[in-house]
Tab-separated table of C-alpha atoms in Angstrom:
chain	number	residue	atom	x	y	z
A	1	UNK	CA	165.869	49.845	127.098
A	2	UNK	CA	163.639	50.043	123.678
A	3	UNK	CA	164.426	48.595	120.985
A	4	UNK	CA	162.327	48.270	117.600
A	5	UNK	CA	163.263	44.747	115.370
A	6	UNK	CA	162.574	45.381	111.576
A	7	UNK	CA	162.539	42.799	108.697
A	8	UNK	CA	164.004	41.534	106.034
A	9	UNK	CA	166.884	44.140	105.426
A	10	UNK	CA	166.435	43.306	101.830
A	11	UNK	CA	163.851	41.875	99.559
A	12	UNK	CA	163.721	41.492	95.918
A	13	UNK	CA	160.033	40.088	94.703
A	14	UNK	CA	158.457	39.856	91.434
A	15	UNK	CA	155.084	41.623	90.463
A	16	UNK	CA	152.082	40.189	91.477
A	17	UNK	CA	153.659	38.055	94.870
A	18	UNK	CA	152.527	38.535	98.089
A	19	UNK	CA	154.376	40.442	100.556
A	20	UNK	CA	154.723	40.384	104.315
A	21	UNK	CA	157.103	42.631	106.252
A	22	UNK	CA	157.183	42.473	110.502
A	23	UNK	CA	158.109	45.061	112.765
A	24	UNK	CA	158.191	44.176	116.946
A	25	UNK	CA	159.241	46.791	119.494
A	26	UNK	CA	160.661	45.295	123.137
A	27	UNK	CA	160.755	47.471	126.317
A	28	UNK	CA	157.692	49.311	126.070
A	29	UNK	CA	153.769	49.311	126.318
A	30	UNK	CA	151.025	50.273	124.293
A	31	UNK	CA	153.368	51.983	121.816
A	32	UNK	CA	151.886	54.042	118.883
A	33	UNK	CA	153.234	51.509	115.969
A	34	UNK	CA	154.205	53.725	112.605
A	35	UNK	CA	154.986	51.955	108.647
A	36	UNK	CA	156.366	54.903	106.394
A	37	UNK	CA	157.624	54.419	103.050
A	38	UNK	CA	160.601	56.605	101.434
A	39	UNK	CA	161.192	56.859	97.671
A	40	UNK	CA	163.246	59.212	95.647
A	41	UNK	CA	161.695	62.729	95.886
A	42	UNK	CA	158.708	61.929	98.056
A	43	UNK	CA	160.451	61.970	101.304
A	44	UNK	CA	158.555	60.108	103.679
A	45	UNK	CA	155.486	58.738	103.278
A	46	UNK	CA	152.767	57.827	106.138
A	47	UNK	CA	151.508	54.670	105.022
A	48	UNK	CA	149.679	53.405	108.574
A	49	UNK	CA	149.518	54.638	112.310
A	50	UNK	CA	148.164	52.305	114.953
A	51	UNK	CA	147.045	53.317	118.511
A	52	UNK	CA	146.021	49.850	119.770
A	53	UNK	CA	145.504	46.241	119.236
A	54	UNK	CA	143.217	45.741	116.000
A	55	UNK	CA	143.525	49.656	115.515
A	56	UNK	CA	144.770	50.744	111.957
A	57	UNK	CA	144.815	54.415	110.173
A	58	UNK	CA	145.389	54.377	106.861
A	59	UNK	CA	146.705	57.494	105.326
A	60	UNK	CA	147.172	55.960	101.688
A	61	UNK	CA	144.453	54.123	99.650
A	62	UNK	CA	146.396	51.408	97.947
A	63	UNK	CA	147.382	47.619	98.015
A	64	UNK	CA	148.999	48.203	100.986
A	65	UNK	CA	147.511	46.052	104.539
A	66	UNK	CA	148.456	46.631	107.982
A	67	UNK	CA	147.655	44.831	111.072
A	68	UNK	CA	148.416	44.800	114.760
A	69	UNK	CA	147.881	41.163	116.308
A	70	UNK	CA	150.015	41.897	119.132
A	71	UNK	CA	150.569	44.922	121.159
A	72	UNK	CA	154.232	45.379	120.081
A	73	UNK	CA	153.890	43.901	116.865
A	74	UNK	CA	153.195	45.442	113.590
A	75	UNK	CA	152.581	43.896	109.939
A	76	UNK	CA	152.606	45.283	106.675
A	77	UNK	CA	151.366	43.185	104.045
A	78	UNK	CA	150.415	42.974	100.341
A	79	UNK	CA	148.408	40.447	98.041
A	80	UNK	CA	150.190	41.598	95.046
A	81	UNK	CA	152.884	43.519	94.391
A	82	UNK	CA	152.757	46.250	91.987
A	83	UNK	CA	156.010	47.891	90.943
A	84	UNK	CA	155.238	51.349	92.558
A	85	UNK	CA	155.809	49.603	95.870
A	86	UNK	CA	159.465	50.047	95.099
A	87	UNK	CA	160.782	51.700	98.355
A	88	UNK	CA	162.541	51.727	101.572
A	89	UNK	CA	159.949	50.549	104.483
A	90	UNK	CA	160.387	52.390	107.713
A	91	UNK	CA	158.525	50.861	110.803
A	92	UNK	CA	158.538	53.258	113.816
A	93	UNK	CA	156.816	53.339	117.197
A	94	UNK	CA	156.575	56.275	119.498
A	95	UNK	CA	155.200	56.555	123.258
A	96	UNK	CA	154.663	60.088	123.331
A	97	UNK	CA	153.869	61.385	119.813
A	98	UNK	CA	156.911	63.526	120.445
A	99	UNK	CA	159.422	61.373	119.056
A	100	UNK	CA	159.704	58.541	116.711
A	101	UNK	CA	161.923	55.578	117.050
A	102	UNK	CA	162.713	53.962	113.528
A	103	UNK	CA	163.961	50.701	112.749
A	104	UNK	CA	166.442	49.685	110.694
A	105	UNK	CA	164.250	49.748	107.415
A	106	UNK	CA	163.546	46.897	104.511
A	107	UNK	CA	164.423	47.662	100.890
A	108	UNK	CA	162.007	46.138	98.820
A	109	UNK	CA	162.339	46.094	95.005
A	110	UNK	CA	159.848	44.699	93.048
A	111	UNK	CA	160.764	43.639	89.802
B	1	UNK	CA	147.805	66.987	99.216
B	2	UNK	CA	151.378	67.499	100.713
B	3	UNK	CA	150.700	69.261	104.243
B	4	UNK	CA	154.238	70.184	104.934
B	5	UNK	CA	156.226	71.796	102.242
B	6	UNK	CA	160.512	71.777	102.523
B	7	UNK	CA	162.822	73.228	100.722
B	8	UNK	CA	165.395	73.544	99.362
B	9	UNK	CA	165.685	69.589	97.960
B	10	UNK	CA	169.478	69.939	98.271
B	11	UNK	CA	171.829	72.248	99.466
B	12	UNK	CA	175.851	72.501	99.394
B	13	UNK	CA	177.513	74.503	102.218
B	14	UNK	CA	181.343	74.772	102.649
B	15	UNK	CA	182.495	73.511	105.657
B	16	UNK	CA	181.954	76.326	108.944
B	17	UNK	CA	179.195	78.148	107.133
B	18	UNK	CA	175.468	78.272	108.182
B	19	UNK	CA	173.368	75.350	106.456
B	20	UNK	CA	169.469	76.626	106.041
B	21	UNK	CA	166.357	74.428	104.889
B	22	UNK	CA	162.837	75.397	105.238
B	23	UNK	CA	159.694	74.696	106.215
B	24	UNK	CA	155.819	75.716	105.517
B	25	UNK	CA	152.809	73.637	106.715
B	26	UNK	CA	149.157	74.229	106.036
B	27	UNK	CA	147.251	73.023	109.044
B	28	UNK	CA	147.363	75.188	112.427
B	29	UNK	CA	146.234	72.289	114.159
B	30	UNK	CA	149.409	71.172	114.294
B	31	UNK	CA	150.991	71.005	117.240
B	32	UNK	CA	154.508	69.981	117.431
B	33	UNK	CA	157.390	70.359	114.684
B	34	UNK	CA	160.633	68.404	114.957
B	35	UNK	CA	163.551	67.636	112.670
B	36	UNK	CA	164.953	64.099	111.835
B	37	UNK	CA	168.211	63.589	110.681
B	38	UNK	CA	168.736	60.312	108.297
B	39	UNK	CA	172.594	59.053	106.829
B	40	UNK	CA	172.168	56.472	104.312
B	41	UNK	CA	170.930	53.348	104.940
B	42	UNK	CA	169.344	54.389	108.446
B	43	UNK	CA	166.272	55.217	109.518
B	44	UNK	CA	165.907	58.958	110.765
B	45	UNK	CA	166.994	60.354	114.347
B	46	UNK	CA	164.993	62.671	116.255
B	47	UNK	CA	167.522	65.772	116.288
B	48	UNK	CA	165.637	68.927	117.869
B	49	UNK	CA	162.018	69.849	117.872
B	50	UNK	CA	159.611	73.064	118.678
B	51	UNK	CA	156.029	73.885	120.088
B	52	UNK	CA	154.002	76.618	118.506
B	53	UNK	CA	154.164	78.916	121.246
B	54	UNK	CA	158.326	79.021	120.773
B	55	UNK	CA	159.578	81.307	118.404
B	56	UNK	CA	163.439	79.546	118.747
B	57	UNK	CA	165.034	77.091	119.761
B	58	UNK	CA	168.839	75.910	120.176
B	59	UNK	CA	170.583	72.630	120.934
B	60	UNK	CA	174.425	73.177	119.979
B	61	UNK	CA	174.691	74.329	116.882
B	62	UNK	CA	171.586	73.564	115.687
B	63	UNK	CA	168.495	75.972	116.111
B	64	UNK	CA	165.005	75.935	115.181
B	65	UNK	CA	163.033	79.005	114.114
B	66	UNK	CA	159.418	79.608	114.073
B	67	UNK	CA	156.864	82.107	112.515
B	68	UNK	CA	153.578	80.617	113.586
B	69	UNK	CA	151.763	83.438	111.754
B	70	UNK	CA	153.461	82.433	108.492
B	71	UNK	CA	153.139	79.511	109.371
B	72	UNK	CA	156.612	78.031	108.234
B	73	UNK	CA	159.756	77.210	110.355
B	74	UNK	CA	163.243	76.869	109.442
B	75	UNK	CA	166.654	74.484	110.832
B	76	UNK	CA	169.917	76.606	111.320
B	77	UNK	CA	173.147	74.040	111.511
B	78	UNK	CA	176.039	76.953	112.839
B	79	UNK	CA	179.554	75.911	111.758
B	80	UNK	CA	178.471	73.258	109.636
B	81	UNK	CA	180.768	70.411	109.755
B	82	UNK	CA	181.466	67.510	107.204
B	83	UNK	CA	179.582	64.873	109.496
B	84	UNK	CA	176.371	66.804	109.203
B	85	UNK	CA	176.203	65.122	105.698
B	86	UNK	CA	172.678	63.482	106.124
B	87	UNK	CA	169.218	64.112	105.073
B	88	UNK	CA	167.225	66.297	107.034
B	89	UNK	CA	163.145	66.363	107.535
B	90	UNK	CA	161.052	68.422	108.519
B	91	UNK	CA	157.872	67.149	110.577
B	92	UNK	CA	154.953	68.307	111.648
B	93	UNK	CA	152.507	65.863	114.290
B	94	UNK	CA	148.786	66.625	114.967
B	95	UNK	CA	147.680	64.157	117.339
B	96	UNK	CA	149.265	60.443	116.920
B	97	UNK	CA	149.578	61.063	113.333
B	98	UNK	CA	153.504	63.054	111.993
B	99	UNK	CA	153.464	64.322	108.840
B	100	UNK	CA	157.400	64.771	107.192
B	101	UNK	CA	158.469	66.809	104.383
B	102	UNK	CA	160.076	65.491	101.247
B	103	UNK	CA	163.549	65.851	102.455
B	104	UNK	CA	166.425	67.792	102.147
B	105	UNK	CA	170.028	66.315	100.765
B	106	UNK	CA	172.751	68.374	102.615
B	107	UNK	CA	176.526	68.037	101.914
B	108	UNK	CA	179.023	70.130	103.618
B	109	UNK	CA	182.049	70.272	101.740
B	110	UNK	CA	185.254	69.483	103.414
């Protein structure tokens, strides 16, 4: 069966730090690979979409870095932090665009 | 530019009545429309989805309707119950990439 490994649950960094969250999906191939970000009253937000290996959308201009080294392994990442990165962090990964598995999520409060 | 457009934000029904939230989108390239459900602390669950050339469609006591001319489609929850509590999004997918509404905050009352 699929499953789709998200972390840290929680993480609490200060402004300006770097950030790297990791999201790796078992029991499937060539997945689409999904990072979303929810905050109060803007639902949620596409951040990055990824087809392949080495193949990022980005749907938000901002500090925000993806990657895909791995074909079942997506990274989001950030040089520095800004506090309107505040947010829940929702890593997904689909087979057929039909439906969207989500992981477990990381809070991440900058401070 | 916020392609799909849900409403209301929240919504209180009493518990056994008919729980509505809405739906518009702007692009008719769009070609597939499900709803997640989220509780707190989760990520969202698929829960029922449509294709444009559907004008309903019913799992249980959930149903989706769809005006592809007015572009807009709604989620009916029949005999809402307590454990529907959860938010509720709207989608909308055009190719690999899914575009979700803001979210709506539903609480059935006991």
């Amino acid at each position: 069966s699929q499953t789709i490994h998200q972390w840290p649950a929680t993480l609490v960094q200060p402004v300006g730090s770097p950030l790297s969250l990791e999201c790796t999906v078992e029991g499937t191939s060539n997945p689409n690979l999904y990072w979303y970000r929810q905050a109060a009253g803007r639902g949620l937000q596409l951040l990055f979409y990824s087809v392949g290996i080495g193949q990022i959308s980005s749907e938000v201009p901002q500090n925000l870095s993806a990657s895909r080294p791995q074909d079942r392994q997506f990274i989001l990442s950030s040089k520095k932090l800004l506090l309107s990165d505040s947010g829940f962090y929702l890593c997904a990964w689909s087979v057929l665009k039909e439906k969207l598995f989500f992981g477990s999520g990381t809070q991440l409060s900058v401070l | 530019q916020q392609q799909v457009k849900q409403s209301p934000q929240s919504l209180i029904v009493q518990k056994g009545g008919i729980s509505i939230i809405n739906c518009a989108y702007e692009n008719t390239a769009f070609d597939y429309f499900p709803w997640y459900q989220q509780f707190p602390g989760k990520g969202p669950a698929l829960l029922i989805a449509i294709r444009p050339d559907v004008s309903e469609k019913k799992e249980g006591r959930f149903t989706i309707s769809f005006n592809k001319s007015a572009k807009q489609f709604s989620l009916h929850i029949m005999d809402s119950q307590p454990g529907d509590s959860a938010t509720y999004f709207c989608a909308a997918t055009k190719d690999d990439k899914i575009i979700f509404g803001k979210g709506t905050r539903l609480h059935i009352l006991p």
